[in-house]
Coordinates of C-alpha atoms and ligand atoms in Angstrom, one line a residue:
M1 CA 151.4 -60.9 -41.9
K2 CA 151.3 -64.7 -41.8
R3 CA 148.3 -66.4 -43.5
W4 CA 147.0 -68.1 -40.3
F5 CA 147.2 -64.7 -38.5
R6 CA 145.2 -63.1 -41.2
V7 CA 142.5 -65.8 -41.1
F8 CA 142.5 -65.5 -37.3
I9 CA 141.9 -61.7 -37.4
I10 CA 139.2 -62.0 -40.0
S11 CA 137.4 -64.7 -38.0
V12 CA 137.6 -62.7 -34.8
F13 CA 136.2 -59.7 -36.6
A14 CA 133.4 -61.7 -38.3
I15 CA 132.4 -63.3 -34.9
A16 CA 132.5 -59.9 -33.2
A17 CA 130.5 -58.2 -35.9
V18 CA 127.8 -61.0 -35.9
S19 CA 127.6 -60.9 -32.1
L20 CA 127.2 -57.1 -32.2
V21 CA 124.3 -57.4 -34.7
V22 CA 122.6 -60.1 -32.5
I23 CA 123.1 -58.1 -29.3
Q24 CA 121.7 -55.0 -31.2
F25 CA 118.7 -57.0 -32.3
F26 CA 117.8 -58.1 -28.7
Q27 CA 118.6 -54.7 -27.3
T28 CA 116.2 -53.2 -29.9
R29 CA 113.5 -55.6 -28.9
R30 CA 114.0 -54.7 -25.3
T31 CA 113.9 -51.0 -26.1
F32 CA 110.8 -51.6 -28.1
S33 CA 109.0 -53.2 -25.1
I34 CA 110.2 -50.5 -22.7
N35 CA 109.1 -47.8 -25.1
D36 CA 105.7 -49.5 -25.3
N37 CA 105.3 -49.4 -21.5
M38 CA 106.5 -45.9 -21.3
F39 CA 104.0 -44.8 -24.0
N40 CA 101.1 -46.5 -22.1
V41 CA 102.2 -44.9 -18.8
G42 CA 102.5 -41.5 -20.6
V43 CA 99.0 -41.7 -22.1
S44 CA 97.6 -42.9 -18.8
N45 CA 99.2 -40.0 -16.9
A46 CA 98.1 -37.5 -19.5
M47 CA 94.5 -38.7 -19.4
D48 CA 94.4 -38.7 -15.5
E49 CA 95.4 -35.1 -15.7
V50 CA 92.9 -34.3 -18.4
I51 CA 90.0 -35.9 -16.5
S52 CA 90.9 -34.2 -13.3
Q53 CA 91.1 -30.9 -15.0
L54 CA 87.7 -31.4 -16.7
N55 CA 86.1 -32.5 -13.4
G56 CA 87.6 -29.4 -11.7
N57 CA 86.2 -27.0 -14.3
S58 CA 82.7 -28.3 -14.3
A59 CA 82.5 -29.0 -10.6
G60 CA 79.3 -27.9 -8.9
T61 CA 77.8 -25.3 -11.2
E62 CA 74.7 -25.9 -13.3
E63 CA 76.1 -23.5 -16.0
A64 CA 79.1 -25.6 -16.4
S65 CA 77.0 -28.6 -17.5
T66 CA 76.1 -26.9 -20.8
A67 CA 79.6 -25.5 -21.2
F68 CA 81.4 -28.7 -22.0
N69 CA 83.4 -27.9 -25.1
Y70 CA 84.6 -30.9 -27.2
K71 CA 87.2 -28.8 -29.0
E72 CA 88.7 -27.9 -25.7
L73 CA 88.8 -31.7 -24.9
D74 CA 90.9 -32.3 -28.0
S75 CA 93.4 -29.6 -27.4
L76 CA 93.7 -30.4 -23.7
I77 CA 94.5 -34.1 -24.5
V78 CA 97.1 -33.1 -27.1
E79 CA 98.7 -30.6 -24.6
E80 CA 98.8 -33.1 -21.8
L81 CA 100.2 -35.9 -24.1
L82 CA 103.0 -33.5 -25.1
L83 CA 103.8 -32.8 -21.5
N84 CA 104.2 -36.5 -21.1
G85 CA 106.6 -36.7 -24.0
I86 CA 104.1 -38.0 -26.6
D87 CA 104.0 -35.7 -29.6
M88 CA 100.9 -37.1 -31.3
H89 CA 97.4 -36.0 -32.3
P90 CA 95.1 -39.0 -31.5
D91 CA 91.6 -39.6 -32.7
V92 CA 89.3 -38.6 -29.7
G93 CA 85.9 -39.9 -29.0
L94 CA 83.3 -39.5 -26.2
Y95 CA 81.6 -42.8 -26.0
D96 CA 78.3 -43.7 -24.3
G97 CA 78.9 -47.3 -23.2
T98 CA 75.3 -47.7 -22.0
Q99 CA 73.8 -46.5 -25.4
G100 CA 76.7 -48.1 -27.4
S101 CA 77.1 -44.9 -29.4
F102 CA 79.5 -42.0 -29.7
L103 CA 78.4 -38.6 -28.3
Y104 CA 81.3 -37.1 -30.1
S105 CA 84.3 -38.1 -32.2
T106 CA 87.0 -36.3 -34.1
D107 CA 86.6 -38.6 -37.1
S108 CA 83.1 -40.0 -37.5
R109 CA 84.3 -42.4 -40.3
N110 CA 86.8 -44.0 -37.9
E111 CA 84.4 -44.6 -35.0
N112 CA 84.4 -48.4 -35.5
N113 CA 88.2 -48.6 -35.1
L114 CA 88.0 -46.1 -32.2
E115 CA 85.5 -48.4 -30.4
E116 CA 88.1 -51.2 -30.4
S117 CA 90.9 -49.0 -29.0
P118 CA 92.4 -50.1 -25.6
Y119 CA 92.9 -46.5 -24.6
R120 CA 89.6 -45.8 -23.0
Y121 CA 89.0 -43.8 -19.8
N122 CA 86.0 -43.4 -17.5
F123 CA 84.6 -39.9 -17.5
Q124 CA 81.3 -38.2 -16.6
P125 CA 81.0 -34.8 -18.2
A126 CA 78.6 -32.4 -16.7
G127 CA 75.4 -32.0 -18.6
V128 CA 75.4 -35.5 -20.0
V129 CA 72.5 -37.8 -18.8
S130 CA 73.8 -39.2 -15.6
G131 CA 73.7 -42.9 -14.9
N132 CA 75.2 -43.8 -18.3
Q133 CA 78.7 -45.2 -18.6
I134 CA 80.8 -42.6 -20.5
Y135 CA 84.3 -43.0 -21.7
I136 CA 86.9 -40.9 -23.5
I137 CA 88.5 -43.1 -26.1
L138 CA 91.8 -42.3 -27.8
G139 CA 92.9 -43.9 -31.0
F140 CA 96.6 -43.9 -32.0
P141 CA 96.7 -45.2 -35.6
K142 CA 100.3 -44.5 -35.9
T143 CA 101.4 -45.8 -32.5
E144 CA 103.5 -48.5 -34.0
L145 CA 105.3 -46.2 -36.3
F146 CA 106.0 -43.8 -33.4
L147 CA 107.4 -46.6 -31.2
Q148 CA 109.4 -48.1 -34.0
R149 CA 110.8 -44.9 -35.1
N150 CA 112.1 -44.3 -31.6
S151 CA 113.9 -47.6 -31.2
W152 CA 114.8 -48.5 -34.8
L153 CA 116.6 -45.2 -35.3
Y154 CA 119.2 -46.5 -32.9
T155 CA 119.4 -49.8 -34.7
Y156 CA 119.8 -48.2 -38.1
M157 CA 122.5 -46.0 -36.6
S158 CA 124.3 -49.0 -35.1
L159 CA 124.1 -51.0 -38.3
F160 CA 125.4 -48.0 -40.2
L161 CA 128.4 -47.8 -37.7
I162 CA 129.0 -51.5 -38.0
L163 CA 129.0 -51.2 -41.8
I164 CA 131.6 -48.3 -41.6
I165 CA 133.8 -50.4 -39.3
A166 CA 133.5 -53.4 -41.7
V167 CA 134.4 -51.2 -44.7
M168 CA 137.4 -49.7 -42.8
F169 CA 138.5 -53.2 -41.8
I170 CA 138.4 -54.4 -45.4
I171 CA 140.4 -51.3 -46.5
S172 CA 143.0 -52.0 -43.8
L173 CA 143.3 -55.7 -44.9
R174 CA 143.7 -54.6 -48.5
T175 CA 146.3 -52.1 -47.6
L176 CA 148.2 -54.8 -45.6
A177 CA 148.0 -57.1 -48.7
I178 CA 149.3 -54.4 -51.0
Q179 CA 152.1 -53.7 -48.4
R180 CA 153.0 -57.4 -48.4
K181 CA 153.0 -57.5 -52.2
L182 CA 155.3 -54.4 -52.4
D183 CA 157.6 -56.0 -49.9
Q184 CA 157.8 -59.1 -52.0
M185 CA 158.4 -57.0 -55.1
K186 CA 161.1 -55.1 -53.5
T187 CA 163.0 -58.3 -52.5
E188 CA 162.5 -59.7 -56.0
F189 CA 163.6 -56.5 -57.5
I190 CA 166.9 -56.4 -55.5
N191 CA 167.6 -60.1 -56.2
N192 CA 167.0 -59.6 -60.0
M193 CA 169.0 -56.4 -60.1
T194 CA 171.9 -58.1 -58.4
H195 CA 171.7 -60.9 -61.0
E196 CA 171.4 -58.6 -64.0
I197 CA 174.3 -56.5 -62.9
K198 CA 176.6 -59.3 -61.9
T199 CA 176.3 -61.2 -65.1
P200 CA 177.6 -58.4 -67.5
L201 CA 180.2 -57.4 -64.9
A202 CA 181.5 -60.9 -64.9
T203 CA 181.5 -61.1 -68.7
I204 CA 183.4 -57.8 -68.9
G205 CA 185.9 -59.0 -66.3
L206 CA 186.5 -62.2 -68.2
A207 CA 186.9 -60.4 -71.5
C208 CA 189.4 -58.0 -70.0
E209 CA 191.5 -60.9 -68.5
M210 CA 191.6 -62.5 -72.0
L211 CA 192.7 -59.2 -73.6
Q212 CA 195.5 -59.0 -71.0
D213 CA 196.8 -62.3 -72.3
D214 CA 199.4 -61.6 -75.0
S215 CA 198.7 -64.7 -77.0
V216 CA 195.0 -63.7 -77.3
S217 CA 195.4 -60.0 -77.9
Q218 CA 197.9 -60.6 -80.7
D219 CA 195.2 -62.0 -82.9
N220 CA 193.2 -59.1 -84.4
D221 CA 189.9 -61.0 -84.9
T222 CA 189.9 -62.4 -81.3
R223 CA 190.8 -59.0 -79.9
R224 CA 188.0 -57.3 -81.8
N225 CA 185.6 -60.0 -80.7
F226 CA 186.4 -59.4 -77.0
I227 CA 186.2 -55.7 -77.4
S228 CA 182.8 -56.0 -78.9
I229 CA 181.7 -58.2 -76.0
I230 CA 182.8 -55.5 -73.6
S231 CA 181.1 -52.9 -75.6
D232 CA 177.8 -54.9 -75.8
E233 CA 177.8 -55.7 -72.1
N234 CA 178.6 -52.1 -71.3
Q235 CA 175.7 -50.9 -73.5
R236 CA 173.4 -53.4 -71.7
L237 CA 174.5 -52.1 -68.3
R238 CA 174.0 -48.6 -69.4
V239 CA 170.4 -49.1 -70.6
L240 CA 169.7 -51.1 -67.5
V241 CA 170.9 -48.4 -65.1
E242 CA 169.3 -45.8 -67.4
T243 CA 165.9 -47.5 -67.3
I244 CA 165.9 -47.8 -63.5
L245 CA 167.0 -44.2 -63.1
Q246 CA 164.7 -42.7 -65.6
S247 CA 161.8 -44.8 -64.4
A248 CA 162.4 -43.5 -60.8
K249 CA 162.7 -39.9 -62.2
M250 CA 159.4 -40.3 -64.2
S251 CA 157.6 -41.0 -60.9
N252 CA 158.1 -37.3 -60.2
K253 CA 155.1 -35.3 -61.4
N254 CA 157.3 -32.5 -62.7
F255 CA 159.3 -34.7 -64.9
K256 CA 159.8 -33.3 -68.4
I257 CA 161.2 -34.8 -71.6
N258 CA 163.8 -32.9 -73.6
C259 CA 162.5 -32.9 -77.2
K260 CA 164.3 -32.0 -80.4
E261 CA 164.2 -33.2 -84.0
V262 CA 165.4 -36.8 -84.0
D263 CA 166.0 -39.3 -86.8
I264 CA 164.6 -42.6 -85.6
H265 CA 166.4 -44.8 -88.1
P266 CA 170.0 -44.3 -86.8
L267 CA 168.7 -45.1 -83.3
I268 CA 167.3 -48.4 -84.5
E269 CA 170.5 -49.2 -86.3
R270 CA 172.5 -48.5 -83.2
A271 CA 170.2 -50.8 -81.1
T272 CA 170.4 -53.5 -83.7
Q273 CA 174.2 -53.2 -83.7
S274 CA 174.5 -53.6 -80.0
F275 CA 172.5 -56.9 -80.0
K276 CA 174.5 -58.4 -82.9
L277 CA 176.7 -60.5 -80.7
T278 CA 174.0 -61.8 -78.4
L279 CA 172.0 -62.7 -81.5
A280 CA 175.0 -64.4 -83.1
N281 CA 175.5 -66.5 -80.0
R282 CA 171.9 -67.7 -80.0
G283 CA 171.8 -68.1 -83.8
G284 CA 169.2 -65.4 -84.1
S285 CA 168.7 -62.5 -86.4
I286 CA 167.2 -59.0 -86.7
E287 CA 165.4 -57.8 -89.8
T288 CA 164.6 -54.2 -90.3
H289 CA 162.1 -52.5 -92.6
L290 CA 162.8 -48.8 -92.2
D291 CA 160.1 -47.4 -94.5
A292 CA 159.2 -44.2 -92.6
N293 CA 159.7 -41.1 -94.8
P294 CA 160.4 -38.7 -93.3
S295 CA 162.1 -40.6 -90.5
T296 CA 162.4 -37.6 -88.2
L297 CA 160.1 -36.7 -85.4
F298 CA 160.1 -34.3 -82.4
A299 CA 161.2 -36.5 -79.5
D300 CA 163.6 -37.0 -76.6
E301 CA 166.5 -38.9 -78.2
L302 CA 167.7 -40.6 -75.0
H303 CA 164.2 -42.0 -74.0
L304 CA 163.3 -42.9 -77.6
S305 CA 166.6 -44.9 -77.9
N306 CA 165.9 -46.6 -74.5
L307 CA 162.4 -47.5 -75.7
I308 CA 163.7 -49.2 -78.8
F309 CA 166.4 -51.0 -76.8
N310 CA 163.9 -52.2 -74.3
L311 CA 161.5 -53.6 -76.8
V312 CA 164.2 -55.4 -78.8
D313 CA 165.8 -56.7 -75.6
N314 CA 162.5 -58.2 -74.5
G315 CA 161.9 -59.7 -77.9
I316 CA 165.3 -61.5 -77.6
K317 CA 164.9 -62.3 -73.9
Y318 CA 161.5 -63.9 -74.3
S319 CA 162.4 -66.1 -77.3
T320 CA 163.3 -69.7 -76.4
D321 CA 164.7 -70.7 -79.8
A322 CA 166.9 -68.6 -82.0
P323 CA 165.4 -65.1 -81.7
R324 CA 163.9 -63.6 -84.9
I325 CA 163.2 -60.0 -84.5
V326 CA 161.6 -57.7 -87.1
I327 CA 161.7 -54.0 -86.6
S328 CA 159.8 -51.7 -89.0
T329 CA 158.9 -48.1 -89.3
A330 CA 156.2 -46.4 -91.3
I331 CA 154.3 -43.1 -91.5
E332 CA 150.6 -43.8 -90.9
D333 CA 148.0 -41.0 -90.5
N334 CA 150.8 -38.5 -90.2
R335 CA 152.3 -40.4 -87.2
M336 CA 155.5 -42.3 -86.8
V337 CA 154.7 -46.0 -86.3
L338 CA 157.3 -48.3 -84.9
R339 CA 156.7 -52.1 -84.8
V340 CA 158.9 -54.5 -82.9
Q341 CA 158.0 -58.1 -83.7
D342 CA 159.4 -61.3 -82.2
H343 CA 158.5 -65.0 -82.6
G344 CA 159.0 -65.8 -79.0
I345 CA 156.9 -67.3 -76.2
G346 CA 154.1 -64.7 -76.5
I347 CA 151.9 -63.2 -73.7
S348 CA 148.5 -64.6 -72.6
K349 CA 145.4 -62.5 -73.0
E350 CA 145.2 -62.1 -69.2
D351 CA 148.8 -61.0 -68.8
Q352 CA 148.5 -58.6 -71.8
K353 CA 146.3 -56.4 -69.6
H354 CA 149.0 -56.0 -67.0
V355 CA 152.4 -56.0 -68.7
F356 CA 152.6 -52.2 -68.7
E357 CA 152.1 -52.0 -64.9
K358 CA 155.2 -51.2 -62.9
F359 CA 157.0 -54.3 -61.5
Y360 CA 154.5 -56.7 -63.2
R361 CA 156.2 -59.9 -64.4
V362 CA 154.4 -62.8 -66.0
S363 CA 154.2 -65.4 -63.3
T364 CA 156.1 -67.9 -65.5
G365 CA 158.8 -65.3 -65.9
N366 CA 161.2 -67.1 -63.8
I367 CA 160.5 -70.6 -65.2
H368 CA 162.1 -69.8 -68.5
N369 CA 165.0 -68.4 -66.4
V370 CA 164.8 -64.9 -67.7
K371 CA 165.5 -62.4 -65.0
G372 CA 164.0 -58.9 -65.1
F373 CA 162.5 -56.2 -63.0
G374 CA 159.1 -55.7 -64.6
I375 CA 159.8 -52.0 -65.2
G376 CA 161.0 -52.1 -68.8
L377 CA 157.5 -52.0 -70.4
N378 CA 156.2 -49.6 -67.8
Y379 CA 159.1 -47.3 -68.6
V380 CA 158.3 -47.7 -72.4
S381 CA 154.7 -46.9 -71.9
E382 CA 155.6 -43.8 -69.8
V383 CA 158.0 -42.6 -72.6
V384 CA 155.1 -43.1 -75.1
R385 CA 152.7 -41.2 -72.8
L386 CA 155.1 -38.3 -72.4
H387 CA 155.4 -38.1 -76.2
H388 CA 151.6 -38.1 -76.5
G389 CA 151.7 -41.3 -78.4
T390 CA 150.1 -44.7 -78.0
I391 CA 151.4 -48.3 -77.5
S392 CA 149.6 -51.5 -78.2
L393 CA 150.5 -55.2 -78.4
E394 CA 149.3 -58.2 -80.3
S395 CA 150.4 -61.5 -79.0
E396 CA 149.7 -65.2 -79.2
L397 CA 151.1 -67.7 -76.8
G398 CA 153.9 -69.7 -78.4
Q399 CA 153.7 -67.6 -81.6
G400 CA 155.2 -64.3 -80.7
T401 CA 154.5 -60.7 -79.9
T402 CA 154.3 -57.4 -81.8
F403 CA 154.5 -54.1 -80.0
T404 CA 153.3 -51.1 -82.0
V405 CA 154.3 -47.6 -80.9
S406 CA 152.6 -44.7 -82.6
L407 CA 154.1 -41.2 -82.0
P408 CA 153.1 -37.8 -83.4
L409 CA 155.7 -36.4 -85.7
Ligands
ADP1 P1 161.1 -57.6 -67.4 O1 161.4 -58.0 -68.8 O2 162.2 -56.9 -66.8 O3 160.5 -58.6 -66.6 P2 159.2 -55.8 -68.6 O4 158.4 -54.7 -68.0 O5 160.1 -55.5 -69.8 O6 160.0 -56.5 -67.4 O7 158.1 -56.9 -69.1 C1 157.1 -57.3 -68.2 C2 156.7 -58.8 -68.5 O8 156.1 -58.9 -69.8 C3 157.9 -59.7 -68.5 O9 158.1 -60.3 -67.3 C4 157.5 -60.7 -69.6 O10 156.9 -61.8 -69.0 C5 156.5 -60.0 -70.5 N1 157.1 -59.7 -71.8 C6 157.5 -58.5 -72.1 N2 158.0 -58.5 -73.4 C7 157.7 -59.7 -73.9 C8 157.8 -60.3 -75.1 N3 158.4 -59.7 -76.2 N4 157.4 -61.6 -75.3 C9 156.9 -62.3 -74.2 N5 156.7 -61.7 -73.0 C10 157.1 -60.5 -72.8

């Protein structure tokens, strides 16, 4: 996805989301006001019904005048409110407007507030001194809460849904970005692989041509030199293909290593041997301190050998001057410890956190013209993990790097 298109999509989404929130806000305010009106109408209808029922009950008879029951008034009001969709128990008071006092109230401590309530209704109960102005007053202390609960519930739900949409949108964008990165990596991987395979093939082809030339092949030293070139390049190709194949195989959860007793020192000697020519060409050297005793451990020979080869190969690849590699082994805390040290370009603290990730290459990786796939160290760390070992690195930019592998015996 092109950058401008991504910016466009994010902007459209942001505008849409903000508009949605604003619309929701006004909608809520409207609902609030409608609810308010509906509430007032509901209370009014309920009280009309209450008063008409009370008047009907007490109509005409003298006995009825003493029979006015305040408790009945409460329950009748609650009942009628419920019938009008209002599930509340208001404070109720019977107020004598002429005397300025309450004849009855459900909560005598709250009479001052009740007197202020706008919900007052004219009523003349039988048995009460006539000529006085009597009102039924209702107090809804939780009115606001009731109204808000009704309308804000929808707002909270909408905001919650908007939040879910936003989170999903961010996840989709991230997935797209990862997809793009993977695409880029794939292209880089194919380009690098082509380069890495073509170079040794060309070298081998050239060496073979030279060997076919009688004047060259007569001379034993020259012939041996060309054969060793072919052998080195062959070994390089083998490890390259092996690393890619094994790395792909290791992605499978059921992958298992094939362990047996292995002497690590001959594996190191073999790796050192195969880099001899490359090092000679670049004026470099390999030093070994093989102090581990015993030097055997229970490991997969093929993968252990590839691990050593990868670490030494990196040490040489990432040295600008004549590469100086030091390989050492030791037994520490009953574990086999292998160290591969170079005096190359080093790895920054930030990159050190990522070098073991698959396909990760230090961004300056192509500046020093070293091609690679970014799978070598990932493969190495996988091999170490499968052997229940640990790997760590110490590095200083411009000073060099030391990889330390510790494996159980
Ligand atoms: P590749 O060498 O194929 O790029 P690796 O997985 O072997 O992939 O290494 C990942 C990155 O770590 C490399 O791109 C390189 O920048 C850095 N790196 C690895 N080994 C060394 C080293 N010995 N010295 C400096 N940088 C290294």
